[in-house]
PDB file of C-alpha atoms and ligand atoms in Angstrom:
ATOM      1  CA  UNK P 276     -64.996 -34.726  16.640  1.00 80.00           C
ATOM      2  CA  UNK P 277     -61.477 -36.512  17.311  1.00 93.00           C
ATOM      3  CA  UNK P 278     -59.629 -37.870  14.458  1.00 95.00           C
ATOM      4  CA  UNK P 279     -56.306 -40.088  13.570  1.00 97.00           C
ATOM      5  CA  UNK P 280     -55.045 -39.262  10.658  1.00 97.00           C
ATOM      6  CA  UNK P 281     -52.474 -41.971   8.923  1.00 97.00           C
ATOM      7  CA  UNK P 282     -49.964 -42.140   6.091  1.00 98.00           C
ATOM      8  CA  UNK P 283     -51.647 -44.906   4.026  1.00 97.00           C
ATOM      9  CA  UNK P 284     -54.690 -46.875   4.261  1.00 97.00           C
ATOM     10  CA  UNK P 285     -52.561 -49.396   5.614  1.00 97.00           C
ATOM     11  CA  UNK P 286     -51.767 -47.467   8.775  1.00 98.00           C
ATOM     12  CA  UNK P 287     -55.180 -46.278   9.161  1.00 98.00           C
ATOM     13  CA  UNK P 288     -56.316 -50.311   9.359  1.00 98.00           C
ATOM     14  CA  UNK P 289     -53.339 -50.972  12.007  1.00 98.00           C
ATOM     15  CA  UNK P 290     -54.198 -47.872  14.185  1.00 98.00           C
ATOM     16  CA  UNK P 291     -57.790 -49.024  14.244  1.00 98.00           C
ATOM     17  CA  UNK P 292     -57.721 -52.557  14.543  1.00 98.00           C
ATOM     18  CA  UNK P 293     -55.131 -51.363  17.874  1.00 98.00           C
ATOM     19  CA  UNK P 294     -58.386 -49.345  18.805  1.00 98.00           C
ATOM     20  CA  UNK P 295     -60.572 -52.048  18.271  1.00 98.00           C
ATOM     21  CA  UNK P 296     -58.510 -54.657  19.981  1.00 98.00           C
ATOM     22  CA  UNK P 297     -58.416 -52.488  23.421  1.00 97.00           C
ATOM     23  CA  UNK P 298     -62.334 -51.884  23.065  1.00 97.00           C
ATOM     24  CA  UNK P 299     -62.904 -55.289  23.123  1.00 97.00           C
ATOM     25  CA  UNK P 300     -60.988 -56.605  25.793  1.00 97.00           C
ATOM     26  CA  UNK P 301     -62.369 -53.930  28.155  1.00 92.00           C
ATOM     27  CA  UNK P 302     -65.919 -55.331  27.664  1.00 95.00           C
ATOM     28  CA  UNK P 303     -67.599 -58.184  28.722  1.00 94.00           C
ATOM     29  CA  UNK P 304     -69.933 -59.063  25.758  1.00 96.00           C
ATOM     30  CA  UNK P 305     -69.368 -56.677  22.418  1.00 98.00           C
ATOM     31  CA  UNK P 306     -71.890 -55.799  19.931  1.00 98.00           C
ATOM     32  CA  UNK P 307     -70.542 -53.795  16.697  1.00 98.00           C
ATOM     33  CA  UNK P 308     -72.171 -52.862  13.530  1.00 98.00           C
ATOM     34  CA  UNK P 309     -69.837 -53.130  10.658  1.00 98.00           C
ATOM     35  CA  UNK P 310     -69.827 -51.654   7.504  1.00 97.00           C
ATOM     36  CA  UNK P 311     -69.605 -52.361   4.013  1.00 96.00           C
ATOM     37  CA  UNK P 312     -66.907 -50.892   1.520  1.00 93.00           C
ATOM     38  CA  UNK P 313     -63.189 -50.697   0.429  1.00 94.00           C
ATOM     39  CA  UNK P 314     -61.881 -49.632   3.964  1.00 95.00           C
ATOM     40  CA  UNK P 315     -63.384 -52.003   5.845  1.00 96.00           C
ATOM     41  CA  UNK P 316     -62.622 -54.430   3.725  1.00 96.00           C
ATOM     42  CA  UNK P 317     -58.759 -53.548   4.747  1.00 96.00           C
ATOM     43  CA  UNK P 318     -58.912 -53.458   8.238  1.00 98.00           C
ATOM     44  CA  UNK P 319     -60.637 -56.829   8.330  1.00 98.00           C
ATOM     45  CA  UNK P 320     -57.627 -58.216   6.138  1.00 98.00           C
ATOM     46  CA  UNK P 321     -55.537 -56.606   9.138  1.00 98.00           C
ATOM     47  CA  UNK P 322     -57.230 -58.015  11.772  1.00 98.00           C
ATOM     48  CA  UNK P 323     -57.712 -61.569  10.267  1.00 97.00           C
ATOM     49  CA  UNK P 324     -53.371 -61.347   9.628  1.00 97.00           C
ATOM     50  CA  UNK P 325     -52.232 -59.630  12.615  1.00 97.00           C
ATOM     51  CA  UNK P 326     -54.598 -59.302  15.553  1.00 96.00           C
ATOM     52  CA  UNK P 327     -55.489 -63.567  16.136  1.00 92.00           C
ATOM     53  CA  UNK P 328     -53.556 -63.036  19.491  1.00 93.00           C
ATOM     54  CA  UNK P 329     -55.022 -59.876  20.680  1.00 95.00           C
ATOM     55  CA  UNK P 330     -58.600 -60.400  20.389  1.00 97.00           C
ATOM     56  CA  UNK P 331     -60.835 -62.736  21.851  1.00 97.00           C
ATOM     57  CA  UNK P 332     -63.777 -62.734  18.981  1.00 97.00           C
ATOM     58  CA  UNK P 333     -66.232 -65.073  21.721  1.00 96.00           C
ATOM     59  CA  UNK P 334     -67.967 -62.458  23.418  1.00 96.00           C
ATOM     60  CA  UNK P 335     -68.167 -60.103  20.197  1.00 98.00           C
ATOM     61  CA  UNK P 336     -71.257 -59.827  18.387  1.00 98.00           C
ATOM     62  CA  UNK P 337     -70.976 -58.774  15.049  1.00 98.00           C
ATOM     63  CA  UNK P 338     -74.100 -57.119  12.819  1.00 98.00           C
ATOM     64  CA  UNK P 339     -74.139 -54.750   9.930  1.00 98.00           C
ATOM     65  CA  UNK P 340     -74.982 -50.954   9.735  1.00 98.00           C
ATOM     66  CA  UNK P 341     -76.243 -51.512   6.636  1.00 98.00           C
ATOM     67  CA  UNK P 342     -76.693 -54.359   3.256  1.00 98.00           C
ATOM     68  CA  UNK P 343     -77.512 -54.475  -0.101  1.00 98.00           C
ATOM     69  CA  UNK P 344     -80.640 -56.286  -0.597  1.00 98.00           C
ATOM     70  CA  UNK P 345     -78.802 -59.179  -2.691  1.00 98.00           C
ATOM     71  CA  UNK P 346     -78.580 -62.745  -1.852  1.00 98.00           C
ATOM     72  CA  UNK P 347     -76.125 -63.461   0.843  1.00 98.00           C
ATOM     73  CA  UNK P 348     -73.722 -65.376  -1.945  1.00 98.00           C
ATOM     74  CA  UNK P 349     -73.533 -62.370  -3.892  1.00 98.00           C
ATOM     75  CA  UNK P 350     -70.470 -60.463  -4.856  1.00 98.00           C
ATOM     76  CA  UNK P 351     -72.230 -57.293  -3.641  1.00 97.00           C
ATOM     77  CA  UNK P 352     -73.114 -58.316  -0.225  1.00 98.00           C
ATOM     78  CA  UNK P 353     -70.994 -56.671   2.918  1.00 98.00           C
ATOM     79  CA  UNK P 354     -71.773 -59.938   4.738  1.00 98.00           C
ATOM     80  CA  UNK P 355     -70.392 -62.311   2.273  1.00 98.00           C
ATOM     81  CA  UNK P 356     -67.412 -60.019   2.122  1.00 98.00           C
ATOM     82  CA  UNK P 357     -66.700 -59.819   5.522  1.00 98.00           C
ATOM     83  CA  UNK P 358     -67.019 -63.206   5.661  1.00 98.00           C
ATOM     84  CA  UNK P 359     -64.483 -64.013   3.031  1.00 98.00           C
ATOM     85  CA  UNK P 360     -61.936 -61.114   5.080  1.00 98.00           C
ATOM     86  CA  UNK P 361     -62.595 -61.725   8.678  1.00 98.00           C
ATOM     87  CA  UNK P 362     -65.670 -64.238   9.593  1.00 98.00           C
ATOM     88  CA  UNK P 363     -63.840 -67.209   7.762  1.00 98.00           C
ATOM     89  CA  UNK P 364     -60.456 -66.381   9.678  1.00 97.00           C
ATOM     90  CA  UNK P 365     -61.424 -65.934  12.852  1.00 97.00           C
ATOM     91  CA  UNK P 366     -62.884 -68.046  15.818  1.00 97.00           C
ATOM     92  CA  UNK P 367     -66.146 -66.608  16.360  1.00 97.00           C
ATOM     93  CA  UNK P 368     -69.872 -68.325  17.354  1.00 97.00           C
ATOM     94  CA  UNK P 369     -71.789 -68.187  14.328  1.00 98.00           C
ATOM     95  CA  UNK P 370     -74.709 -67.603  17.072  1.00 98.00           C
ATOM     96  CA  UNK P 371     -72.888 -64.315  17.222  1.00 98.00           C
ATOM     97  CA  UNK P 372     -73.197 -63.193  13.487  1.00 98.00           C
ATOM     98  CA  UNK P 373     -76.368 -61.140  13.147  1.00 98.00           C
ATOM     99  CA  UNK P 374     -76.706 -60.713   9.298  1.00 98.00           C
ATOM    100  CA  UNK P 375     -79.047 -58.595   7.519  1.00 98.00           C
ATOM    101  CA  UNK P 376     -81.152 -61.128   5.309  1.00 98.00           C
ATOM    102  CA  UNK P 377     -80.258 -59.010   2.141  1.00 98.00           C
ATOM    103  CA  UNK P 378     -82.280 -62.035   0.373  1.00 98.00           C
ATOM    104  CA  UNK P 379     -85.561 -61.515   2.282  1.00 98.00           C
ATOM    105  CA  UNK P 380     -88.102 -58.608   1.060  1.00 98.00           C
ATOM    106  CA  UNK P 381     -86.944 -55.120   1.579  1.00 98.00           C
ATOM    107  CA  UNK P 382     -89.656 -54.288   4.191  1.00 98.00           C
ATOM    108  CA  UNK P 383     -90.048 -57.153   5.938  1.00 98.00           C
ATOM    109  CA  UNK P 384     -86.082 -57.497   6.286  1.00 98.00           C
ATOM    110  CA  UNK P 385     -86.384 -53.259   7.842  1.00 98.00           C
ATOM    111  CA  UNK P 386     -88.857 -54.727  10.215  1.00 98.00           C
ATOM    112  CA  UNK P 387     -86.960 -57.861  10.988  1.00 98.00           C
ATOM    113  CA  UNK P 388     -83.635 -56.439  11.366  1.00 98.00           C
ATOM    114  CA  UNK P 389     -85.315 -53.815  14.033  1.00 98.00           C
ATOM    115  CA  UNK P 390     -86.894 -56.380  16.139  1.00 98.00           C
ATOM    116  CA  UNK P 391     -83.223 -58.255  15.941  1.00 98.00           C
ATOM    117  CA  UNK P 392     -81.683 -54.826  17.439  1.00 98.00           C
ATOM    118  CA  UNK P 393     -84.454 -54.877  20.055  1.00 98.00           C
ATOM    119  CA  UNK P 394     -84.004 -58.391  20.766  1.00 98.00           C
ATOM    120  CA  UNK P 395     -79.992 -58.627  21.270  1.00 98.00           C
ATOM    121  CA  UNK P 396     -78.818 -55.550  22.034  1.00 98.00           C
ATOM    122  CA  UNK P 397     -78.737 -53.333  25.302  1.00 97.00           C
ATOM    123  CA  UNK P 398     -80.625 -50.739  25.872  1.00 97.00           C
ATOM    124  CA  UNK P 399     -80.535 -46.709  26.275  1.00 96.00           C
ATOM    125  CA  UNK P 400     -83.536 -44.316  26.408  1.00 94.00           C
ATOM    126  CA  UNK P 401     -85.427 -47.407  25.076  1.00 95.00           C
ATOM    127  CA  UNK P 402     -83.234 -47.788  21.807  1.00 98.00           C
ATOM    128  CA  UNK P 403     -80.881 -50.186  21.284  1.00 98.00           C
ATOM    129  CA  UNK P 404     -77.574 -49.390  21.879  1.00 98.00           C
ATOM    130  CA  UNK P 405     -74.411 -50.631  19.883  1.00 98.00           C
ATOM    131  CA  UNK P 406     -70.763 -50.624  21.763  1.00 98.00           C
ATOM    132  CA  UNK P 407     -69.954 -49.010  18.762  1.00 98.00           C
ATOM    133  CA  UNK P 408     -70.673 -48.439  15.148  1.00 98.00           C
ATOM    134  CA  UNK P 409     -68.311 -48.453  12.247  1.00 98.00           C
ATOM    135  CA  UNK P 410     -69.225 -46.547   9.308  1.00 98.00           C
ATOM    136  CA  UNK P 411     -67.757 -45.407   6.175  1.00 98.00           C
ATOM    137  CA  UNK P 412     -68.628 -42.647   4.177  1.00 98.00           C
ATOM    138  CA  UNK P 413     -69.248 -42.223   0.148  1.00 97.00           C
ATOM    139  CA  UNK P 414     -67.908 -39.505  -1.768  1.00 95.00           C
ATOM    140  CA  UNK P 415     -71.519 -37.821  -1.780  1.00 97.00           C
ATOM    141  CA  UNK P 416     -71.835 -38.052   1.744  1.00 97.00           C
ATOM    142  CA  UNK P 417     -73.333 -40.850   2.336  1.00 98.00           C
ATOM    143  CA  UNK P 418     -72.980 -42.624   5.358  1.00 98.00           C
ATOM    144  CA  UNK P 419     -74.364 -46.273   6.311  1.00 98.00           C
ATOM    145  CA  UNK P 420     -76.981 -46.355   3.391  1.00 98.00           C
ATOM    146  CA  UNK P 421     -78.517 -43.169   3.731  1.00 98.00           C
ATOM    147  CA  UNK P 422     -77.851 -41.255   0.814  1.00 98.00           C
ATOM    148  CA  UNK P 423     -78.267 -37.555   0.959  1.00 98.00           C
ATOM    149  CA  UNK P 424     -81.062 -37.974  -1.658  1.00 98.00           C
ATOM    150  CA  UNK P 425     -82.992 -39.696   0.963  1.00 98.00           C
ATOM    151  CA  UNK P 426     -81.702 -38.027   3.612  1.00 98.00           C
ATOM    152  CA  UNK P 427     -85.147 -37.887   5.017  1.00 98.00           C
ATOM    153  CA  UNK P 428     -84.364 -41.713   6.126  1.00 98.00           C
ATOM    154  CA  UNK P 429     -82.036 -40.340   9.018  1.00 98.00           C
ATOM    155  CA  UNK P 430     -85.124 -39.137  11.213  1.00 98.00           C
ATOM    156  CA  UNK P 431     -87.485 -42.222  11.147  1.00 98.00           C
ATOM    157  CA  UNK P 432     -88.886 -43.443  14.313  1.00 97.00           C
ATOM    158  CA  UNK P 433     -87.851 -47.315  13.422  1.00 98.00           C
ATOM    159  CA  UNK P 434     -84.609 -48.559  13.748  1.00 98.00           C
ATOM    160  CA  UNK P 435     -83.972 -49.865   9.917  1.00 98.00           C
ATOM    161  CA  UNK P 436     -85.441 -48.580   6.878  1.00 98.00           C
ATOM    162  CA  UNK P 437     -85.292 -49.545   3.048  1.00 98.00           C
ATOM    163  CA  UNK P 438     -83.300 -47.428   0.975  1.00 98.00           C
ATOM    164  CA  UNK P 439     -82.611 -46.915  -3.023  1.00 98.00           C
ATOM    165  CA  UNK P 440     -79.138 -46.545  -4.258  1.00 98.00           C
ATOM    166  CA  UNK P 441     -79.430 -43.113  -6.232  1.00 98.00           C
ATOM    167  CA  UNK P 442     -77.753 -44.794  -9.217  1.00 97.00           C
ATOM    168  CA  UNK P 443     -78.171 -47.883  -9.731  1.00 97.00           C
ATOM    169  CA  UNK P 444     -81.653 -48.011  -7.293  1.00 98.00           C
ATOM    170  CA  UNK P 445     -80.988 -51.061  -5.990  1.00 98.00           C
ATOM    171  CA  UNK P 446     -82.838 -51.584  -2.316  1.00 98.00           C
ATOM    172  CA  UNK P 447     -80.791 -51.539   0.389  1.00 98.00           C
ATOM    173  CA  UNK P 448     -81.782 -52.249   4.578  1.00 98.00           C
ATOM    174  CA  UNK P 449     -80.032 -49.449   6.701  1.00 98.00           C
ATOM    175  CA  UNK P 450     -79.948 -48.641  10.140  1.00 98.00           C
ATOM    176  CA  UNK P 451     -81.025 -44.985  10.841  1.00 98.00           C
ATOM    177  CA  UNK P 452     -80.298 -42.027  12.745  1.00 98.00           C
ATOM    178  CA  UNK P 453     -81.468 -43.083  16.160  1.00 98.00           C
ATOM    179  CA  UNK P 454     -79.571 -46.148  16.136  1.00 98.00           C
ATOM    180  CA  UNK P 455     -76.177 -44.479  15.018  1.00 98.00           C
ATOM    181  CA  UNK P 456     -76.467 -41.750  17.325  1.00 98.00           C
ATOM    182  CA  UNK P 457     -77.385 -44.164  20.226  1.00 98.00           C
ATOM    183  CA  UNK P 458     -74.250 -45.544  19.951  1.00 98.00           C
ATOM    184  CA  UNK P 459     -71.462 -45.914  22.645  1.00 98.00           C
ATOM    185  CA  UNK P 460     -69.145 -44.610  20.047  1.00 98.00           C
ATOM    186  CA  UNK P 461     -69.024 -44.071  16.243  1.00 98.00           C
ATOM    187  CA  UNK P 462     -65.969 -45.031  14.172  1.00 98.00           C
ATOM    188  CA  UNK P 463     -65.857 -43.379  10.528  1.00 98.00           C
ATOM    189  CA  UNK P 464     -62.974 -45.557   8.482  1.00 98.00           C
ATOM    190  CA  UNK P 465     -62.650 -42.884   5.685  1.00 97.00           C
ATOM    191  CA  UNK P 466     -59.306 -43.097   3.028  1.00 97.00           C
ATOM    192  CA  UNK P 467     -58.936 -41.982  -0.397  1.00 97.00           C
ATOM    193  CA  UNK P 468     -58.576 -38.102  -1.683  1.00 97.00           C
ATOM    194  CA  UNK P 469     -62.196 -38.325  -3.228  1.00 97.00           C
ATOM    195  CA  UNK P 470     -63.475 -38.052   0.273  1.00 97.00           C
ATOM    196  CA  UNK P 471     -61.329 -34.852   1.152  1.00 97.00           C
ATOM    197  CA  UNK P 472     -63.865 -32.614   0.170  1.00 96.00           C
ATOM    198  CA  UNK P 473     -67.100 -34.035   1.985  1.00 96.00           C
ATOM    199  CA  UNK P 474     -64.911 -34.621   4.971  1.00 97.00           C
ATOM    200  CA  UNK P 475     -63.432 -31.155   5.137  1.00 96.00           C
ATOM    201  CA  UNK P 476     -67.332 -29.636   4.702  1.00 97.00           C
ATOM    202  CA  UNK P 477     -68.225 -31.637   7.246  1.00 97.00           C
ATOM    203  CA  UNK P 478     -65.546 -30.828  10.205  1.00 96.00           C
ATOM    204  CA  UNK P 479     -65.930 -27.280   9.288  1.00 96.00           C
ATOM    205  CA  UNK P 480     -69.258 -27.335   9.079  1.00 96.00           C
ATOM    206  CA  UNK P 481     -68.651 -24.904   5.804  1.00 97.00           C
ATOM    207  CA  UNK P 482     -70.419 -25.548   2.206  1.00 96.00           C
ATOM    208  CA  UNK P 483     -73.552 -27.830   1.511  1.00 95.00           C
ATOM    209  CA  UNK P 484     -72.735 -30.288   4.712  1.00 97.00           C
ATOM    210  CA  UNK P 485     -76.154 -30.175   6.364  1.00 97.00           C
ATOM    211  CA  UNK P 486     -76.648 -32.038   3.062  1.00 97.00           C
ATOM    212  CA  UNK P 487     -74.561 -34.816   3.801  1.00 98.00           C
ATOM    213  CA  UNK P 488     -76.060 -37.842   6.055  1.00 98.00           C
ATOM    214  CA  UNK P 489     -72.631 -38.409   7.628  1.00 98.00           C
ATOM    215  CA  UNK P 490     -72.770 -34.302   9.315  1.00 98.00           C
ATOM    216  CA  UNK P 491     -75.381 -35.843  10.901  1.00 98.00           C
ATOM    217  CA  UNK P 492     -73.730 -38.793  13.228  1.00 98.00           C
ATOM    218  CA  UNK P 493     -73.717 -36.710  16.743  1.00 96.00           C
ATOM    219  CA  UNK P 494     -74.068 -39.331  19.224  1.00 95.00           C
ATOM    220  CA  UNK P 495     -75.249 -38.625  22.572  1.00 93.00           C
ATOM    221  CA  UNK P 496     -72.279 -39.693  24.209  1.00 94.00           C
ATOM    222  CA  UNK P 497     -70.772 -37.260  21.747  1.00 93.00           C
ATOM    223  CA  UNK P 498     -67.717 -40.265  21.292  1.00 96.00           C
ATOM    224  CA  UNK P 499     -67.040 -40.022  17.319  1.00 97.00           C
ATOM    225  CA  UNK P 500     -63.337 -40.900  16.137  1.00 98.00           C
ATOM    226  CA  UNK P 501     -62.413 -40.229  12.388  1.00 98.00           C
ATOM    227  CA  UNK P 502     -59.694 -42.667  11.278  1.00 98.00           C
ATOM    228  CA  UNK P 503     -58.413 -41.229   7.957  1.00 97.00           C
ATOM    229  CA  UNK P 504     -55.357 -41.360   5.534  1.00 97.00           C
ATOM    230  CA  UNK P 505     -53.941 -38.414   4.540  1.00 97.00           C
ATOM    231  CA  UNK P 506     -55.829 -38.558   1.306  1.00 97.00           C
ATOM    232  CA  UNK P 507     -59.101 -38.031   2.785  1.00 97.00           C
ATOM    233  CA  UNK P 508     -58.102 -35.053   5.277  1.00 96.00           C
ATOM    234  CA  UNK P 509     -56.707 -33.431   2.430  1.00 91.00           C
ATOM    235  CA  UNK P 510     -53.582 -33.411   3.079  1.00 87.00           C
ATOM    236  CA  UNK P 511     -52.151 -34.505  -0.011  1.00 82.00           C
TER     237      UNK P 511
HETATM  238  C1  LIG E 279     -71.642 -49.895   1.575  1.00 64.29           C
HETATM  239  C2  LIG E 279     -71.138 -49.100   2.728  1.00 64.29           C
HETATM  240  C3  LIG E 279     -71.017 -47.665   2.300  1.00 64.29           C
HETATM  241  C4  LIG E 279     -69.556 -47.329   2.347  1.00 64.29           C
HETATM  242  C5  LIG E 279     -69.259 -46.049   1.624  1.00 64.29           C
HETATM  243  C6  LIG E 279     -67.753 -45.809   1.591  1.00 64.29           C
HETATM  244  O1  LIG E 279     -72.528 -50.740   1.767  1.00 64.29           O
HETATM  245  O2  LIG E 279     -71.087 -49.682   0.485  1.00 64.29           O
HETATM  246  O3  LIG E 279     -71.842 -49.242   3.858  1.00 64.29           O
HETATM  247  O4  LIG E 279     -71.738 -46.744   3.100  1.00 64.29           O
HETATM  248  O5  LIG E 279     -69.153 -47.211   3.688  1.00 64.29           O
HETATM  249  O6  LIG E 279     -69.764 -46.177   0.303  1.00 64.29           O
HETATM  250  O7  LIG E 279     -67.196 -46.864   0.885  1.00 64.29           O
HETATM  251  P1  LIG E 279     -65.590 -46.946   0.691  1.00 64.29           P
HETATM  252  O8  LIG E 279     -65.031 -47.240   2.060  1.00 64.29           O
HETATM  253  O9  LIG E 279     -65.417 -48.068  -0.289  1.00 64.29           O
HETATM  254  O10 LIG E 279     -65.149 -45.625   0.159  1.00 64.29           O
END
């Protein structure tokens, strides 16, 4: 478990979108899975203002670790969001955007979504296998959209399952356990001091953390980098 830890959120978007840039001009064709939330959100504002000349967005594929199951127009949906603070301000195939169809029914989309995986991305021990994932992490735990009241969803055999917010309940399409842990490498984008606790259960492996989804992201290739601010590792 490596980890960066910043001053501000601010520096935690530079140092990764620096990370990011390198990744993808050592690769032929790039396929990430982004995620949803208030960090992300940030380091696609970074990248859309500061990074046009260092990354070549033509041979990136872009597709989502997880969505709410909300019309793609909706204020809640990661896609429309990272369309409004990256997609729109960058030059990028739209053949290359692989959105989760947050409008389409819950289980259909799970199935769909899989088969998309299948379809577009490489292969490893007969499981698609992203360049790299980027997740966040709640301040339960949570990781992607497996909440640790469904934490259950982490061990299916299919790629993308349905999940249930625990408090509001809306449905929501997440990729699971075998496809984050397939990955090349796993990015966790984590600010704020009301993930300090979670985080510091989970790289101490002290307290409840076998209860929280994200202690669970142990990819094979064993390639998992923590970008944090000082909030979050508790050092504030
Ligand atoms: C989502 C995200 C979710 C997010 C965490 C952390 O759809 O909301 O995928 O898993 O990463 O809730 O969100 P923040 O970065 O806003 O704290």
């Amino acid at each position: 478990m490596k980890f960066k830890i910043s001053k501000t959120k601010q520096e935690v978007a530079l140092n990764f979108s620096r990370y990011l840039a390198i990744l993808i001009a050592n690769r032929e064709e790039v396929h990430i899975a982004l995620s949803g939330g208030s960090t992300p959100k940030i380091v696609f504002d970074e990248l859309a203002a500061n990074f046009q000349e260092d990354i070549d967005w033509t041979h990136v594929h872009l597709y989502w670790g997880d969505e709410r199951c909300v019309e793609p127009t909706d204020n809640q949906s990661n896609y429309k969001m990272t369309v409004e603070h990256l997609i729109s301000k960058i030059d990028i195939p739209q053949d290359n955007i692989h959105r989760i169809k947050g409008e389409n029914e819950p289980e259909y989309e799970a199935k769909r979504y899989s088969d998309v995986l299948d379809e577009n991305l490489p292969k490893s021990g007969d499981l698609p296998q992203f360049d790299l994932v980027i997740l966040g992490m709640g301040d339960d735990g949570h990781t992607a959209s497996i909440f640790p009241h469904e934490i259950e969803l982490w061990n299916s055999d299919k790629s993308c399952e349905v999940a249930e917010h625990p408090d509001s309940g809306q449905k929501r399409i997440t990729i699971t356990g075998q496809v984050i842990n397939n990955a090349e490498t796993v990015v966790f984008l984590v600010t704020g001091d009301n993930k300090a606790e979670k985080y510091t259960e989970i790289k101490n492996e002290t307290g409840d953390f076998r209860k929280y989804p994200a202690s669970l992201v142990k990819p094979t290739s064993k390639r998992v980098l923590w970008f944090l601010d000082e909030a979050a590792a508790g050092l504030t």
